[in-house]
Structures are given as C-alpha cells and as structure tokens.
mmCIF file of C-alpha atoms and ligand atoms in Angstrom:
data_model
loop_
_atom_site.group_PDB
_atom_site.id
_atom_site.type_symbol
_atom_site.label_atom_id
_atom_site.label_comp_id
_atom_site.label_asym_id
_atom_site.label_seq_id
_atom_site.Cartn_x
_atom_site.Cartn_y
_atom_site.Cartn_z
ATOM 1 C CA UNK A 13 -21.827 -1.918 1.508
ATOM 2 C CA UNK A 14 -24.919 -0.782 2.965
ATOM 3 C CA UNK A 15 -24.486 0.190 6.777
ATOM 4 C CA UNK A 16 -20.787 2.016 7.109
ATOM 5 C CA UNK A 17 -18.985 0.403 10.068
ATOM 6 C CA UNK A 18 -17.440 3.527 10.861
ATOM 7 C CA UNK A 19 -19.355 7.023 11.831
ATOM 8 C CA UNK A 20 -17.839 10.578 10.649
ATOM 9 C CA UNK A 21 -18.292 13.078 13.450
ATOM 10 C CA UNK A 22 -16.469 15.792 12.721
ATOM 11 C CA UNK A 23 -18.151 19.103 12.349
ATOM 12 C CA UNK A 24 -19.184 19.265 7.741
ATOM 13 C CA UNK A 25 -16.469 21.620 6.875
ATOM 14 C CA UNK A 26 -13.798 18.727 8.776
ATOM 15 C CA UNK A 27 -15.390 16.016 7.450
ATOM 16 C CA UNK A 28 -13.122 15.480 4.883
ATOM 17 C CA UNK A 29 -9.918 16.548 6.212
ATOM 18 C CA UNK A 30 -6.828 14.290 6.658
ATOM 19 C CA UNK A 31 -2.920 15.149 7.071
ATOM 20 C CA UNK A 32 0.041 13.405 6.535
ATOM 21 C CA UNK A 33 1.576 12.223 9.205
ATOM 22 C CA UNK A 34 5.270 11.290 8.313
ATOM 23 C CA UNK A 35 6.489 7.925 9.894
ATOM 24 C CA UNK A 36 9.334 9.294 11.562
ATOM 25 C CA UNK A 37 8.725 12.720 13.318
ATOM 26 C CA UNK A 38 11.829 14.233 14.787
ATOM 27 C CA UNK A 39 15.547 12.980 14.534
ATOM 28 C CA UNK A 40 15.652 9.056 14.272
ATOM 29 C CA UNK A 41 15.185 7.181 17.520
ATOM 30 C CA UNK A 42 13.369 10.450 18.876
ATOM 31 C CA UNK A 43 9.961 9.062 20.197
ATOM 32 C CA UNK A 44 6.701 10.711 20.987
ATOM 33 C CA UNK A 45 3.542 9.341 22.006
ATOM 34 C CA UNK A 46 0.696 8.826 20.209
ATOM 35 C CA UNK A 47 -1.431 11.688 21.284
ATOM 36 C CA UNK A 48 1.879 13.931 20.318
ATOM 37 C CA UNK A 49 2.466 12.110 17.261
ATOM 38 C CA UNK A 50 -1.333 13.085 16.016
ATOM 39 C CA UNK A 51 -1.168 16.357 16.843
ATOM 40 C CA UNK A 52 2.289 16.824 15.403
ATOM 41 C CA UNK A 53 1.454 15.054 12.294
ATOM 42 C CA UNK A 54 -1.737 17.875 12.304
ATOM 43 C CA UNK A 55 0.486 20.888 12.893
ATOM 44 C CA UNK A 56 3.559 19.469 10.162
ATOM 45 C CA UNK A 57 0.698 18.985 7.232
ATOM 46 C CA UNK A 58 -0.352 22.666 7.949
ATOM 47 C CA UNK A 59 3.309 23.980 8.234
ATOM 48 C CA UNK A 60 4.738 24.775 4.591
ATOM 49 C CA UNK A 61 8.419 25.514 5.668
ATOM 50 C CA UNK A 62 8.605 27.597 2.284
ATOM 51 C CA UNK A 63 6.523 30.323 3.722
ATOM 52 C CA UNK A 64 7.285 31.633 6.329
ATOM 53 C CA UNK A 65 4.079 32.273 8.115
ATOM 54 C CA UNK A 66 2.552 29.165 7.436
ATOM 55 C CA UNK A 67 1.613 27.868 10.459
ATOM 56 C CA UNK A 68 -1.393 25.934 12.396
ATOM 57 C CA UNK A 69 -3.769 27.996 13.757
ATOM 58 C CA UNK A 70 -4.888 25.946 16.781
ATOM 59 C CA UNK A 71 -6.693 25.762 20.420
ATOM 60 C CA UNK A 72 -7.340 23.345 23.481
ATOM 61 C CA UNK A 73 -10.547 23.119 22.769
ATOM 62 C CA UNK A 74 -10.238 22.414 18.501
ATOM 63 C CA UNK A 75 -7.440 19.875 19.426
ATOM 64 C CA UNK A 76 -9.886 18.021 21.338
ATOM 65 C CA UNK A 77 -13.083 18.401 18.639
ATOM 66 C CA UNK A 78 -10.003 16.609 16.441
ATOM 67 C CA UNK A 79 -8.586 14.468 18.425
ATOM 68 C CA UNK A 80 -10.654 13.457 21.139
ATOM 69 C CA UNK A 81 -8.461 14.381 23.715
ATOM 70 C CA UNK A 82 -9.032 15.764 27.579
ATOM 71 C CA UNK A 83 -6.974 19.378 27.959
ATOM 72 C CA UNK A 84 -4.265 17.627 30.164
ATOM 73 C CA UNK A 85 -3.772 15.110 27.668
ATOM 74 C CA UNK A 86 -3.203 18.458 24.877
ATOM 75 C CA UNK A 87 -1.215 20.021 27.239
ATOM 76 C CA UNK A 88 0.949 17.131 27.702
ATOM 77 C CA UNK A 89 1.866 16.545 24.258
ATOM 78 C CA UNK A 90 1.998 20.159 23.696
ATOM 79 C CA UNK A 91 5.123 20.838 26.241
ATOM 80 C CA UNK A 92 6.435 17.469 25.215
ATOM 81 C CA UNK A 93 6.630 18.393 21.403
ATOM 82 C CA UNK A 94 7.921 21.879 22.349
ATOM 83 C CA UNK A 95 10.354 20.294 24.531
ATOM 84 C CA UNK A 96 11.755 18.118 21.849
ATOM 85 C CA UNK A 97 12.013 21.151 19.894
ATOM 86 C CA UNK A 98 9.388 19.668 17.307
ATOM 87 C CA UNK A 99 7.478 22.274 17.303
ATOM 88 C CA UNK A 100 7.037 26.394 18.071
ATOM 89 C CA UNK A 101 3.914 28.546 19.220
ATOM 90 C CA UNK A 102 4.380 31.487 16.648
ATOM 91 C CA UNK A 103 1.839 33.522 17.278
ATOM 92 C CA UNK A 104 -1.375 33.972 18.912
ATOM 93 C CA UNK A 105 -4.711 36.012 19.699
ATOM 94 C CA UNK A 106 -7.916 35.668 21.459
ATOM 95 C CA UNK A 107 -8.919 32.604 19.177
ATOM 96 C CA UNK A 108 -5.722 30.602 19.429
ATOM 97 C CA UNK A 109 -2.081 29.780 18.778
ATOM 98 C CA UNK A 110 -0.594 29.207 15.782
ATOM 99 C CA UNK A 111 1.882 26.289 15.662
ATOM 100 C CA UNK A 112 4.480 25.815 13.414
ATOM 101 C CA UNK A 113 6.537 22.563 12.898
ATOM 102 C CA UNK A 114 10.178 23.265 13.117
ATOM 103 C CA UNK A 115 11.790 19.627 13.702
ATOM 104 C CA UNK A 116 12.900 16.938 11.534
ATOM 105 C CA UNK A 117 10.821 14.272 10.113
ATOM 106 C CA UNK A 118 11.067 11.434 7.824
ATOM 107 C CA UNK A 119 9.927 11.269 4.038
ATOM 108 C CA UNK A 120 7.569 8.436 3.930
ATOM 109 C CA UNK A 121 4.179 9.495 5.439
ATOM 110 C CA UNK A 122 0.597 7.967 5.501
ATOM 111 C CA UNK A 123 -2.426 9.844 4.926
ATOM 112 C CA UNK A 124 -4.090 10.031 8.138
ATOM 113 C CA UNK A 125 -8.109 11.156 7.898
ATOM 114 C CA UNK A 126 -8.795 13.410 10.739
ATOM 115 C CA UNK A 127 -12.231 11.534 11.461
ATOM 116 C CA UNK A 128 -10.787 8.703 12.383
ATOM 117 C CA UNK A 129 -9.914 10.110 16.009
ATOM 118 C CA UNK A 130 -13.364 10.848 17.448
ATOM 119 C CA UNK A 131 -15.312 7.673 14.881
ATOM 120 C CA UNK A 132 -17.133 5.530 16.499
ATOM 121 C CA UNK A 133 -16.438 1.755 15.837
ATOM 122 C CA UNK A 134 -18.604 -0.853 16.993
ATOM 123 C CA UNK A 135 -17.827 -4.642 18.090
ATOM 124 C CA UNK A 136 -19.633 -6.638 19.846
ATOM 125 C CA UNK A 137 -22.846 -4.099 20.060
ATOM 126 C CA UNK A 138 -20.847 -1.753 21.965
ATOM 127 C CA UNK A 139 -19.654 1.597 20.872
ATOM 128 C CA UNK A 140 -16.126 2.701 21.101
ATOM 129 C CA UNK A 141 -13.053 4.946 20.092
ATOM 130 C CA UNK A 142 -9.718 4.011 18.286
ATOM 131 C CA UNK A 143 -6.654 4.355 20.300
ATOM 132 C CA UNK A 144 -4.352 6.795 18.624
ATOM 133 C CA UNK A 145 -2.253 3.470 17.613
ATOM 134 C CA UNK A 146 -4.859 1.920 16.083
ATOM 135 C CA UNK A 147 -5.685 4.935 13.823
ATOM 136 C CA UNK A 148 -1.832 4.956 13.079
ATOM 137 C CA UNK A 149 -1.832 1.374 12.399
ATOM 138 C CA UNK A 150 -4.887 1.729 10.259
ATOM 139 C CA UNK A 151 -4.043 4.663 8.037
ATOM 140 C CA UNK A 152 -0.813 3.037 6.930
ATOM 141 C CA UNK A 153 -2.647 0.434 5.802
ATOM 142 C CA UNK A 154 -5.083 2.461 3.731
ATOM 143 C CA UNK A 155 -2.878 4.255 2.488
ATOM 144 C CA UNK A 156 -1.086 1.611 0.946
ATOM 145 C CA UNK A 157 -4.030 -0.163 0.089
ATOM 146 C CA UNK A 158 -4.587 2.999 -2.132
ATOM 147 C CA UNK A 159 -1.660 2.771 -3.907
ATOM 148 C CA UNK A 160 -2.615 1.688 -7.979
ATOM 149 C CA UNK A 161 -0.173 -1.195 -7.287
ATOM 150 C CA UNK A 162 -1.226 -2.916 -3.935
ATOM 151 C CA UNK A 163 -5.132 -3.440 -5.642
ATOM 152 C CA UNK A 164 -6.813 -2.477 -2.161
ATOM 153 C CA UNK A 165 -4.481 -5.038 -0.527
ATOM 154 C CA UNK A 166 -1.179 -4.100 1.667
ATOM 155 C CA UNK A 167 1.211 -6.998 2.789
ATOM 156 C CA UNK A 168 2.891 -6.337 6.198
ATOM 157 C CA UNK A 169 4.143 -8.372 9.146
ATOM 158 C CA UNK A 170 4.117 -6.780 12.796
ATOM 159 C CA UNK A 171 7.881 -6.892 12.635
ATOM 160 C CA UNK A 172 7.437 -4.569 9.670
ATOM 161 C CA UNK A 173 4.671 -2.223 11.499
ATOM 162 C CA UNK A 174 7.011 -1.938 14.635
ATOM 163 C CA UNK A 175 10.382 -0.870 12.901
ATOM 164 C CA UNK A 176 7.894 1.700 10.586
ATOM 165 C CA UNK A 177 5.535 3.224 13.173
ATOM 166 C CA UNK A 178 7.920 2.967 16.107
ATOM 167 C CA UNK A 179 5.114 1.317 18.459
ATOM 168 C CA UNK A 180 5.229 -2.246 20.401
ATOM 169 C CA UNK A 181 4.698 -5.786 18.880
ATOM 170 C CA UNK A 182 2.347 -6.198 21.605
ATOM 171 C CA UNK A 183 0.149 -3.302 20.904
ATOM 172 C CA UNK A 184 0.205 -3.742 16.950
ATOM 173 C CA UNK A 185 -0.899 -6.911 17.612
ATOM 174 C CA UNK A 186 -3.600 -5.934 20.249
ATOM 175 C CA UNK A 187 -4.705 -3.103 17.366
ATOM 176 C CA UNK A 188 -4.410 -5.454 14.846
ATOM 177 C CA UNK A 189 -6.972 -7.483 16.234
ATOM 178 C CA UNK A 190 -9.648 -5.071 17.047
ATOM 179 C CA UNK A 191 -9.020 -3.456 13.748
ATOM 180 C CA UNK A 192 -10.020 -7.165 12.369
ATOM 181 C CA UNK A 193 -13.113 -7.579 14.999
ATOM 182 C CA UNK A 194 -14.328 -4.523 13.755
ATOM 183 C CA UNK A 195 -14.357 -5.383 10.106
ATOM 184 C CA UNK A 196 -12.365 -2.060 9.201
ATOM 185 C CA UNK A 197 -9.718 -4.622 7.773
ATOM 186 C CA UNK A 198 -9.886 -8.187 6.650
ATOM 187 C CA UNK A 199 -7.666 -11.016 6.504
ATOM 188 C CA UNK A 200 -8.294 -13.925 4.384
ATOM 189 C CA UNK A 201 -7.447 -17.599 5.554
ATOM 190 C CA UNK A 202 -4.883 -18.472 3.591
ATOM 191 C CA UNK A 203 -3.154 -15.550 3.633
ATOM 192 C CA UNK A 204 -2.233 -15.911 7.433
ATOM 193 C CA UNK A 205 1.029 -15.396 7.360
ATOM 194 C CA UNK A 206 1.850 -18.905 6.199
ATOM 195 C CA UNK A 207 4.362 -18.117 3.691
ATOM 196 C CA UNK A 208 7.951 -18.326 4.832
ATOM 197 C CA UNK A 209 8.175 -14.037 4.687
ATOM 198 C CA UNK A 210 5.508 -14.431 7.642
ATOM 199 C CA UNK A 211 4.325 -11.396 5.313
ATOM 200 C CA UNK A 212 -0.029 -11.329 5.859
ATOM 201 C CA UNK A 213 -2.457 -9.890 3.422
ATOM 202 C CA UNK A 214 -4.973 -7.290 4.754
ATOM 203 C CA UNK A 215 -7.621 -5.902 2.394
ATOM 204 C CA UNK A 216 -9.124 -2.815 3.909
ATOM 205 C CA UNK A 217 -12.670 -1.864 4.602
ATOM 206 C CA UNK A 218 -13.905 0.265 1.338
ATOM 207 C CA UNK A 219 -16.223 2.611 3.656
ATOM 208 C CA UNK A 220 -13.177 3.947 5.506
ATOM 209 C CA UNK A 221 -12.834 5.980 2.123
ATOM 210 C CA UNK A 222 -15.807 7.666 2.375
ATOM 211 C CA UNK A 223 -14.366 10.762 3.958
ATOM 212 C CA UNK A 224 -13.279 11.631 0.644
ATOM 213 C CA UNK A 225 -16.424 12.476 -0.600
ATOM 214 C CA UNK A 226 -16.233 15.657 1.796
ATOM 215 C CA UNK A 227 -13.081 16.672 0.582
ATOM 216 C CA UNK A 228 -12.897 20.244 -0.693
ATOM 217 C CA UNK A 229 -12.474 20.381 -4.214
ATOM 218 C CA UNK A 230 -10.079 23.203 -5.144
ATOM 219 C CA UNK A 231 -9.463 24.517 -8.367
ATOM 220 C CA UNK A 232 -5.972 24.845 -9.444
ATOM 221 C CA UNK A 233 -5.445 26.341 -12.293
ATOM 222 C CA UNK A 234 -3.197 24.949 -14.814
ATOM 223 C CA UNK A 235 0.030 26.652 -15.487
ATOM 224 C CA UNK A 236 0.532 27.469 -19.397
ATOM 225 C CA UNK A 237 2.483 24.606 -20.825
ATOM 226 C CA UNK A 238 4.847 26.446 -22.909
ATOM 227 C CA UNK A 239 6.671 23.319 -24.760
ATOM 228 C CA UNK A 240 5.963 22.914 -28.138
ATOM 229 C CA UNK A 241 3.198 20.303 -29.366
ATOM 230 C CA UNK A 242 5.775 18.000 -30.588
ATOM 231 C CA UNK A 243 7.659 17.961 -27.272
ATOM 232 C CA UNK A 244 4.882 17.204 -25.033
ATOM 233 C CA UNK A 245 3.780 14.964 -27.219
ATOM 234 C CA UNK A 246 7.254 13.090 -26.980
ATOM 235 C CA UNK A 247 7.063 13.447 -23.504
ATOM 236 C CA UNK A 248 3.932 12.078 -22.983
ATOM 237 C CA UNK A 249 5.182 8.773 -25.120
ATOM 238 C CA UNK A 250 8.509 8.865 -22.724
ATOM 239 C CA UNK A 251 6.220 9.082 -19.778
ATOM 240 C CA UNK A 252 3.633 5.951 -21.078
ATOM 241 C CA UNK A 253 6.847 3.565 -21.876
ATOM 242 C CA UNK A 254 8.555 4.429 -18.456
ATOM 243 C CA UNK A 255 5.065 3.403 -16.975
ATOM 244 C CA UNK A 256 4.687 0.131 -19.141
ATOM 245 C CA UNK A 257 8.630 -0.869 -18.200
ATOM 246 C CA UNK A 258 8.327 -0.261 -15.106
ATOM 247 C CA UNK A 259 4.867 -2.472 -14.808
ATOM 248 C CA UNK A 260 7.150 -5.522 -16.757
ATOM 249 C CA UNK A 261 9.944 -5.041 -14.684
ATOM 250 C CA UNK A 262 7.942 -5.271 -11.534
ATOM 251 C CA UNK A 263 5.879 -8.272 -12.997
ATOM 252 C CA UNK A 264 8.975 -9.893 -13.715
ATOM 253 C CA UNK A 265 10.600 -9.531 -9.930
ATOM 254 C CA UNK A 266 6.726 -11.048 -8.870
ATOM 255 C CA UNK A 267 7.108 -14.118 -10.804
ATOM 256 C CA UNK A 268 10.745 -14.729 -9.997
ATOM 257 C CA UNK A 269 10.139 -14.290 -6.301
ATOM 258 C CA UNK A 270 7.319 -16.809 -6.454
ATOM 259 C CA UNK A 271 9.205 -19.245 -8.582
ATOM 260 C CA UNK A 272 12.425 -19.095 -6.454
ATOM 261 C CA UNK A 273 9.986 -19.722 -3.464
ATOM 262 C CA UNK A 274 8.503 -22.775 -5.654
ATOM 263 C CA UNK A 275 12.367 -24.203 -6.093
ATOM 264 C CA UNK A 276 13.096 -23.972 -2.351
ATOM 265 C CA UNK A 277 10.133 -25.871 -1.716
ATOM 266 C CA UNK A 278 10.413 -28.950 -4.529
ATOM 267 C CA UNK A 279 14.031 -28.492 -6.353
ATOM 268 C CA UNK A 280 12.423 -31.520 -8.471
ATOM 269 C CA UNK A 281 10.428 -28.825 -10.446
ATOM 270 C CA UNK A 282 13.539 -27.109 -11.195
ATOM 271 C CA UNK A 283 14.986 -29.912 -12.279
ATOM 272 C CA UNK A 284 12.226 -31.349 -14.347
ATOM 273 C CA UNK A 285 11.775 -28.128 -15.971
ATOM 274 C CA UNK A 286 15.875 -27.972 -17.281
ATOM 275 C CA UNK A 287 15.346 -31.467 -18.408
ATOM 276 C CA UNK A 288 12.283 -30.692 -20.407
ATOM 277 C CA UNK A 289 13.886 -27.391 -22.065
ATOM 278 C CA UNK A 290 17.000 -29.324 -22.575
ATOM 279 C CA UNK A 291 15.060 -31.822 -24.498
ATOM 280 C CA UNK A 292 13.105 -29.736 -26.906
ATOM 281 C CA UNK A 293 15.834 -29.264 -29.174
ATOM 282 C CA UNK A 294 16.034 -32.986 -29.654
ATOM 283 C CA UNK A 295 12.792 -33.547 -30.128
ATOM 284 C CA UNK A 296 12.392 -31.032 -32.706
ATOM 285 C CA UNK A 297 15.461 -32.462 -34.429
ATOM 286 C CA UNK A 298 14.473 -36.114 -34.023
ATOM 287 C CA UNK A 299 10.970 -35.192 -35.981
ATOM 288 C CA UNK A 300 12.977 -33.725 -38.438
ATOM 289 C CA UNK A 301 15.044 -36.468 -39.249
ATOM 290 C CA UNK A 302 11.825 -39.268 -38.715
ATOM 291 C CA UNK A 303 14.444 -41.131 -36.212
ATOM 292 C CA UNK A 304 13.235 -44.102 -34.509
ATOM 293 C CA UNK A 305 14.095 -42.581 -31.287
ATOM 294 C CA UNK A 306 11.354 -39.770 -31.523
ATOM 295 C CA UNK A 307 8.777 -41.680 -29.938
ATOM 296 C CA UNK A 308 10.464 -42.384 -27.006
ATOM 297 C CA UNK A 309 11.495 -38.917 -26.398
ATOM 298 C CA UNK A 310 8.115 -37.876 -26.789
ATOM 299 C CA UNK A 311 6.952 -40.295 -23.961
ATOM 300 C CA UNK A 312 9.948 -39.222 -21.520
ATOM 301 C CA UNK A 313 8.873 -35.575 -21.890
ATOM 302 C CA UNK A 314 4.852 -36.564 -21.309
ATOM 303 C CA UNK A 315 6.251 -38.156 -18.604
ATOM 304 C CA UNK A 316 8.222 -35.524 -17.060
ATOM 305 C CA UNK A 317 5.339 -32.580 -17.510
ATOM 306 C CA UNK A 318 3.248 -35.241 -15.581
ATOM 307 C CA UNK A 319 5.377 -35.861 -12.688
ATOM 308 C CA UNK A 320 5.670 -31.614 -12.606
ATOM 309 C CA UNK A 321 2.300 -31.402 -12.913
ATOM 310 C CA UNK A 322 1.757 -33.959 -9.640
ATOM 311 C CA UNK A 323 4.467 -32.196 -7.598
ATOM 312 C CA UNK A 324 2.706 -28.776 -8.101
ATOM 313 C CA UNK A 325 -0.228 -29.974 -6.652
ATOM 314 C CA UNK A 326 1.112 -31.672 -3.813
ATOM 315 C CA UNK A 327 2.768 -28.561 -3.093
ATOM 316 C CA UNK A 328 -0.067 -26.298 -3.906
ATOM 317 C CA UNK A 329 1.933 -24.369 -6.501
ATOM 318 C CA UNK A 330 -0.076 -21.975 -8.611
ATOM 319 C CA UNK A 331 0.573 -21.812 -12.141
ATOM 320 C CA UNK A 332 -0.995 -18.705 -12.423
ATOM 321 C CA UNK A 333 1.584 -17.003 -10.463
ATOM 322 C CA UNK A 334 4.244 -17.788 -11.977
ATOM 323 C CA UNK A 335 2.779 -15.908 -15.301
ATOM 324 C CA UNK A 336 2.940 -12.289 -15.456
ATOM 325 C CA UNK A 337 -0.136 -11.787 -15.971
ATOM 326 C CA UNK A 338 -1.237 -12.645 -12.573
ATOM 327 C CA UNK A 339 0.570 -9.843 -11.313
ATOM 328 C CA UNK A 340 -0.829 -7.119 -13.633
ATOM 329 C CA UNK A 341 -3.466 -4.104 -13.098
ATOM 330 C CA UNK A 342 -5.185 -3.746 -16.079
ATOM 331 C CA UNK A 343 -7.353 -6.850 -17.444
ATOM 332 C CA UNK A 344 -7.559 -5.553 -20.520
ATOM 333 C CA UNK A 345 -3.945 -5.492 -22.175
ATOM 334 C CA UNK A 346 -1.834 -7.594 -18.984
ATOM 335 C CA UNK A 347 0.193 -3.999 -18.531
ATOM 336 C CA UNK A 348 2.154 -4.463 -21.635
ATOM 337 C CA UNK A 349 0.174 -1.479 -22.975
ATOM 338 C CA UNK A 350 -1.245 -2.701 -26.073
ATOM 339 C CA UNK A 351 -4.725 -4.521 -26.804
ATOM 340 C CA UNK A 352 -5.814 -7.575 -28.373
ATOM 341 C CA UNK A 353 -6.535 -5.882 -31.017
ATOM 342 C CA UNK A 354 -2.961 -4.258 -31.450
ATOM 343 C CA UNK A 355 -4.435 -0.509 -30.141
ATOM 344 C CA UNK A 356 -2.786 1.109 -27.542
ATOM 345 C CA UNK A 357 -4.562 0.805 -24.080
ATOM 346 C CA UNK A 358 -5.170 3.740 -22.012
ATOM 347 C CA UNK A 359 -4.770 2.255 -18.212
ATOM 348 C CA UNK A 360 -1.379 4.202 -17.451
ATOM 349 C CA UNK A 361 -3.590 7.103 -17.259
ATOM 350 C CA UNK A 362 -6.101 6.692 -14.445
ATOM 351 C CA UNK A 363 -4.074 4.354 -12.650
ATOM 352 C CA UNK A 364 -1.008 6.720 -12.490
ATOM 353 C CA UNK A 365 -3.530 9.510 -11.401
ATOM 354 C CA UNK A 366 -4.791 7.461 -8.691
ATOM 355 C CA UNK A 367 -1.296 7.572 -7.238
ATOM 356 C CA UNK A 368 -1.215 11.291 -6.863
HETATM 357 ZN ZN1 LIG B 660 -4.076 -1.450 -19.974
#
C-alpha cells in the first residue's frame, strides 16, 4: 500500500512505542473508563513489580502529547485510578511524577501502539481522532491478527468484544463501523457473520504495523547456554515435534468443527459417507472373488459419491476445509514438518519467533 491511512504523530523517539494493556485492569467487575484504562495500561507496561523502583515517570502535559487528552480529562482518570487503588504517585520532582501500578490486572493483554491515540484517520475527506474505544477495539484485533496462527485474520463477535474489553455492544458496534469506514480493518462478504457462531472475520489494515519500524532495537545479550551440545540438541528436536503436534492437533479440531457443522446442516452426507466406507470392504472382496455382484456395487457407490457430491454444492460445503491442509501455515510441507522431498522443513522457526 502506497498512501498509509493512518498518520504517526508522536514526537521520533515515541514513534514506535506501544504497551500492553491487560484486558482486565483491577479486580474483576472493577471498571474504568477509557481515558483511565489508557493511561493505566501506560503506567502497568512501565511498572516491573520485581523492582522496586520501577515506576512511570510521567506529567500532565506528556499524558496529553500521548494520549490526546485535555488536563481535566488526566486529572480525572488520575484521582479515579488512585481512588480505585490502581495505581500510586511514588515519587516526584520538577519534571514529573512517577507512577507505579499497584492493582490487580488480568493475564491476557493486547499490544496497544501508543500512536494510535493522537493518529489521524480520515473518512469521508475529513480528519479525525479515535475514541479511546476504538483504539482498544482495534489493538485487540491486531494483536491477534499477529499471532502466527490467525494469518493476519482474527474471528470475533461483539458478544465476544463486550465480555473481553468490558465496553457496550452499542459502542463496539459504533467503533466497529468506523474502524471499517476507515479501511483500518476489513470485512469480507461472506464472512458476515453468517455462520451459525455469528463469529465475523476481520483482516486488519497492514500499515497499522508500521510503527514497528521505529521500534528501538535493543541488544540483549545472550546468556551462556551451559547444556551440553547433545542436550540442546535434544531439546531443540523436543521443542520442533511439540510445535508440529500441536499444528496436527489443532488442524484436526479445524476440520472436525467444520465437518460437524457440515452434518448439522445435511445429515445425508453423514450418512452417505458411512454407507460408502461400509461398502469398500465389499467391493474390494467382490473384485477379488470376480462375483457377479461387483458391478452393481460399483454403480451404487458412483451413485452415492454423486448424490454427496450434489448435496455439497447445494449446501455450499467446501471440500477443502474439511482437509487439513486448508488449515495449515506453511505451504511448503502442510505443518507436518517434512517436505516433498522427505527433508525436514524449517517453518517452526520463524513462525514460532513471530509469536514472541
Ligand atoms: Zn513447513
């Protein structure tokens, strides 16, 4: 994409910062608003509870550089996240106050880039601002999208979004559609919620990412491994089969939920397929034994893979789904973890790193 949809405009050295925001901050059914939510999602990425002093070094003025918001607005969800015992002021000088997240919180988070408080979107020609929902709504799904094994896609419902994020079906819907008018998230026709999960595919906007590019590198330096050759190498075979079995198994659970969604539709494909596996046997031993009745099987199984083949398409069944390798993330050995040619592929290690 040529023209980003989306403009960065953070000061350089923000540019490419991001925290993650847990879905639930404070005890469950606590509830803060939005504004609180970003800032306490800011203050708990910067807060390492192992040392002590960690803390976020803050002020009225940064907090609205980051977030966009007027002073009363800060102040507000400043005394309300104090209040609620979420967070502490631990110290502070001439510059600022360092905060320092104290509260509970829950242990699924999304990555939330900073620069997508103050971006400006456009629709219709006219230039605007997220709403802290919609940057909430957004970041979870890019951050699933992310994940090696949603392929840039993420599958939610709004019932789904409200019980996670805590915010009303009205407004995930409202965000939901601007995110959409915007183009920062797509939604393709078919996938509009028609299955029976009322689950809808969302691919998101690839320029969103871009952010990343400003991300500090840092250096970390590797600890000394001090196993022996042969036991990292065993390790690192462990590792690559738990990968590849856990790729199968979750192939596997794909295909069945698909075909048990195929049987509740048309039982008669159920059916026909028993009858046809049921048959083979005979078949096989009618060749076998040149009986005169091997013809006739023959014709009631054509038959029967016919009338499947004529119920899958007035049902709009994919037989591609229901194989395995429909579901799989590398092209080139279907996840199994060997090639064509018998080598072994390589995929489990970029697309595991991509999940750190
Ligand atoms: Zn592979």
């Amino acid at each position: 994409m040529s023209v980003s949809v989306i403009s960065n405009n953070l000061p350089k050295e923000k540019k490419g910062a991001f925290s993650r925001v847990p879905h639930r901050i404070g005890k469950k059914g606590q509830r803060v608003t939005p504004s609180a939510r970003a800032i306490a999602g800011r203050v708990f990425g910067l807060t390492d509870p192992k040392k002590e002093n960690s803390a976020c070094w803050t002020s009225y003025d940064q907090l609205h550089e980051e977030f966009g918001i007027a002073r009363p607005t800060v102040a507000a969800a400043l005394s309300q996240l104090k209040e609620k015992e979420l967070i502490r002021k631990s110290d502070r000088d001439r510059s600022g106050t360092a905060l320092q997240y104290i509260g509970e919180a829950g242990r699924t988070y999304d990555i939330v880039p900073l620069y997508l408080y103050t971006a400006d979107i456009t629709i219709a020609e006219k230039k605007r601002r997220l709403t802290k929902a919609q940057v909430l709504i957004l970041s979870y799904m890019m951050t699933q999208a992310k994940r090696p094994k949603n392929d840039g896609k993420v599958e939610t419902s709004i019932k789904r979004l409200h019980k996670l994020l805590a915010l009303s079906e009205t407004t995930i819907k409202k965000a939901i559609r601007i995110l959409l008018k915007a183009k920062l998230i797509f939604r393709s026709k078919e996938d509009k919620g028609a299955n029976k999960y009322k689950l809808t595919t969302f691919h998101v906007n690839r320029d969103l990412y871009e952010y990343e590019k400003f991300r500090k590198k840092k250096k970390v330096k590797q600890p000394t491994d001090t196993r022996s050759q042969a036991t990292i190498a065993a390790d690192a075979r462990a590792d690559r089969e738990r990968y590849y079995a856990q790729r199968r198994a979750e192939m596997e659970s794909r295909v069945e939920k698909y075909r048990l969604k195929v049987y509740s539709m048309a039982p008669r494909i159920r059916e026909i397929e028993e009858e046809i596996q049921a048959m083979a046997p005979k078949i096989a031993r009618a060749e076998f034994d040149k009986l005169p009745t091997y013809p006739i099987l023959v014709e009631k199984e054509r038959r029967l893979v016919e009338e499947r083949l004529t119920l899958m398409k007035r049902f709009n069944v994919s037989e591609e789904k229901l194989k395995q390798s429909y579901y799989s993330l590398c092209k080139d050995c279907q996840d199994t973890g060997y090639l064509p040619n018998g080598k072994p592929c390589t995929c489990h290690l970029h697309l595991r790193r991509q999940d750190k």
